[in-house]
Structure formats: C-alpha cells, structure tokens
Amino acid sequence: MAEEHSQNKISRKDFLKLGSAVGLALVASSVPAAVALAGEGKKQDKELKYKEGDDVLLRMQDDLNRALSRPQEERRWAMVIDLGKCVGCFACTIACKAENVLPPNVVYRRVLDLETGRYPNPRRDFVPLLCNHCADAPCVTACPVKATAKRQDGIVDITYEKCIGCRACLNACPYGARVSDFGQFYTDKTSRLQDYETRPAYEYKKARPRQRGKSPIGNARKCHFCIHRIERGMLPACVSTCVGKATFFGDKEDQASLVAELIAKGKVKRLKESLGLNPRVYYIGLEEVRL
Amino acid sequence: MIGLTSFTNLTSVVPWGLWVAIYIWLVGISAGSFALVVWGNLKGNPDLKKITRLGITLSLATLLAGLLSIQIDLGHIERFYKLFTSPNPDAVMAWMIWLYGIYLAILAISLLWFKKGLSKSFLLFSFIFALTVILVESLLFAKPAGKHWHSLIFLVHFLTSSLVSAIAGLILTVGSLWAKSEKERLLKGLSKIALALISINLVVEIIDIILLKAISHPESWFLLLGNIIAISLLLKPNAGAITLAGGIGLLEALLSKYNSLISAQIVEPFKGFAQAYIEPRLKFSYAPNSFEFFVAIFLVCLAVGLFYFLYKVLPLTREE
C-alpha cells in the first residue's frame, strides 16, 4: 500500500518541472493577444475573431457599439450562457439585484444548483435562469392591458405605469421568470427605511425612487436585459460581472457578433424548446444537464 | 395607490389565491344559475321556470360581488379602468371583461323585461352566452402552459363544478326564502336536477384527480366525500335535507375551485427551482392569512346582502 502510494506521488522535482511548463505556456499564449491588442489598435479589434482566451468583454463591447449604430428594428438582442464555464458564484444574481435596486422577494436572475448522478459519476451543474424574451411570448398574450409588450429589438418589456397588477403574466410564463413586487423593503419594521432601498432604479430608462404606493410596487417585474444600460453602450450587469465569463450578450442578427457566432456553431439549446415560444436565451452544454 | 395584495400571503409562485378562488366560484354561481333558469324556460321545466327571477337576481348579486373580488386582488386597483381603455384583444382576461359587460346587460334586460315575456331567441342566446362566460373564464386558467391546469378535463370540471354551485345556490335560496306551502314541492323538483349535476361532477372530479395523480392527497378525498354526502342528502325527501345538500354543494364547489387553482400553481418549472433563490414570497406553498379570510367572508356576505336587498326590493317569490 505504501509502495503504491509512493509510486503515485509526484516528486518535488517533477512538480517544479510541470509548474514551469504550465507557466511558460500561459505566458506564451497571452503574448500574441496582448501584442495584437496593444500594437494594432482599433482596426485589429474589428477583425478580432473570438478564440479561447480572448477577452470576450472587449469583443462584446465592440459588438454592442456596432449594434447600437443600427436602427432598433434591425437588432435582435440575445444571450448565450455557457454552462461549462458557469462557476455558480451567483455574482450575476447579486449584480442584477444591485443594478436594478431590487427589493426583497424580487429576483430577475436565479441560478439553479443541480446535483445529479450517483457515485462514482456524480455531477453538479449551475444553470442561470432569467426572462427568455421569447419571440412568441405568452406573457405578452396574457397581459390584458398591453402593459407587457415586445419591442422591435426583441426585448419583452413592461410599462410599469400601465400594469394593473393582475399577475396573469406570472402564471403564463413557463420559465417562472416573472415575479410580483408586493411592496416589501429589507428594512421594514425598523425605525427608518435605509437610503439604499429608496434610491432610484433606472429600469426602462426612467429614474424611479422606491416609494410606497408607486410603481413598480404592485407590478409584475422581470429581467429586461438592462435596457437602460445597453442603450447607453454598456453590457447588461450580469454579463459584465460574470466571473467565469460564461454569459454572452449581443445582437444575433449581426453575423459578426460573438453571440451570432456561438449560435451559428450549432451547439446551443434553449429551455423548453418544445413549447415553440422561440426564446432568445441560448445555452451551451444544456444537453448534458439533467433538468 | 397599491392593492391589498401586500397584506396577503400571496407569493410570486402562487399569485392567485383565495380571492381569485372566491371570484371564480361566485362567477360560476352567477353564470350557472342564469344558464339553468334560462334553460328551464326554454325547456318548459316548471320548477326552474318558477324561480327564474330568483335565479336572475342570484346571478346579478354573485356577479357583482365576484367582480369586486377580482378588483381588490389587483396590484393597482386604481388602474382597473385600463381594462376598458387599453384592452389587449389577445388576452383572455380582456375578453372576460367585455363578456361581463354584455352579461350584465343581459341580466338587467332579463330582470326588467321578464314579466313582459322574453323571446325564445333571446333566451337561447342568453343560455349560450352564460355557458360561454364559464368556458371563457376556464380558458383563463387552462391556457398557461407551465401550469397543471393545462388539460381538457379542467375545462369540463370547471363547467360541471360551476353548474353544481349554481343549482346548490338556487336550492339554498329557495330553501331559505320560499313560501312554506310551495317550498317542498319546488325543492324536490330542483333536487332531481342537482342529483344529476352532482353525479356528473363526481365522475369528472374522479377523472381529474386520477389525471393529476392526486389520489393520495387528503383534499381529494374530502372533495369526493362532499359530493357523496350531498348526493345522499338529496335522496332524502324532506326540505331540510335538500337545503343542507345545497349548502354542502356550494361549499364543495368552492373547495374544488380553490384546490384546483392553488395546487396547479405550485409547480416547479425546473428541478431545483424552489431552492435557486429563497425568499418568503418566492416559496412554493400558500395558505391564506386571516386578512384574506376576513375579506373573503366579506365578499360572500356582500353577495348574500346584495341578493337579500334585491329580494326585498323586487317581487321575486310572489308573482309567479
């Protein structure tokens, strides 16, 4: 047993050799990209093709700027989530909460934490869930007052001032992506509401300080792909904070965009595709997850 | 202004709770009792013909209380008018509002012109319209693909339980208000219709329970027991037992609607969804709080009070 153990053990010398090799490989692989970015400038950026190791945030920012230069009706925003890269850190959930000043009981982006399989083949998967911005959205059909509508660029939005709070859309959504704002505050039942709860949120490009009796309290709420950010040239909060760089965003109509490229590779799947709702959130590696 | 939902135990998983159950129950009684009395007039059923105005008044009172129950359930009560000013023609709920408007007009016409005599074509139209109200209302619940309502049997069950609640409501009102001389004879006639409807409802309920794999649920047995007790009471020839059967039928219909409404919403869209983000109003369970119960009792009392007011104002039981 001791002999077997000593055979499997890596000696200090071997370990140092291995470490040096890995280090050199990493430095070598990063040099061309760094040289390309620093030396060739903007022209090079446009020609950049996404490869493993490239900075996807720069690429997506470039895609976003290009998309915004075109009229809204020519854009189709889409999100691609690589489940193989998601580390389950929940940074996207927290970033979304902070960005949209979400109160208690309101969440736009959850992350499923699934433990499946049995020893010796157990697995753990993380599946971020959000509004799928379906092309044929059942929530749009269910809304009796047209408060939920599909924008020309494919984003399903909610006009808070129109919403009557009937919650028909909550039951219509097969993804459980919608929630109702029942008007709670984290500092309810304390001497005073804290400023961080009443500061304005900029959802749908309008500053709304959270006040009792005012929308979005009493409304249905959901992910809106951070319209207020993307139309100002910023990526959605969940994308820019993704630790594993697993979330990609862009215009899928733009063939040069990263999301279009990832979708075109054909390795993407969508949730509950059999319902025929044509969702705009794509997943890489979904077929391996036992949902 | 916000709605009263902040004070309820509703969650984003169960956004429709006790008040919506009360709403579908009251509207079921309304449309069902109207359909039954109109059908009685079309077919010449003497018992149903005799209670036509009583039935129409019951329909009116329960409809008004039902509409109030759905209004107070809104997150923004003050925006109720938007259902009329910017309706979405694709939404079942918008259609419901238009149907209720027409239905209210039909009820008013029927109540006001009944004495002068209503044409057969109007009665036929009214009968079809009342059934349409029930069926369109059931579509509101049958459409969501992610929920357990998405089955054909739900539509049938919705119709049968509405008709059961309607005949039970009619029996209870006749048993409580009708003159003693005619009461027993009338109730015996109505009990035959009730017996047929409850039996059909029992069969549909059993099929629904089997399809939903809810045989092990205690509430399923409770509902079946309610039907059986009502049937056994209806077989007795005395007025008290039949009136009691009416009360049990009404209660059974309410519980049945509540049960199918709530249980169908507590469905995880994905495995592990309930644990993905945990907060009180995102939980996969629901039990009404005392405030919801008080409001529900108020709504039922309102329907009873409204009915009693109209009963006192209009000669409901005297002229026929």
Short mmCIF file of N, CA, C and O in Angstrom, two decimals, chain A residues 124 139 265:
data_model
loop_
_atom_site.label_atom_id
_atom_site.label_comp_id
_atom_site.label_asym_id
_atom_site.label_seq_id
_atom_site.Cartn_x
_atom_site.Cartn_y
_atom_site.Cartn_z
N ARG A 124 -22.36 18.21 -10.74
CA ARG A 124 -23.00 19.40 -10.22
C ARG A 124 -23.04 20.44 -11.33
O ARG A 124 -22.02 20.72 -11.96
N CYS A 139 -46.52 35.75 -22.08
CA CYS A 139 -46.85 36.84 -21.14
C CYS A 139 -47.44 38.04 -21.89
O CYS A 139 -48.29 38.75 -21.36
N LYS A 265 -22.59 28.11 -34.39
CA LYS A 265 -21.81 26.87 -34.20
C LYS A 265 -22.71 25.67 -34.00
O LYS A 265 -22.28 24.52 -34.13
#
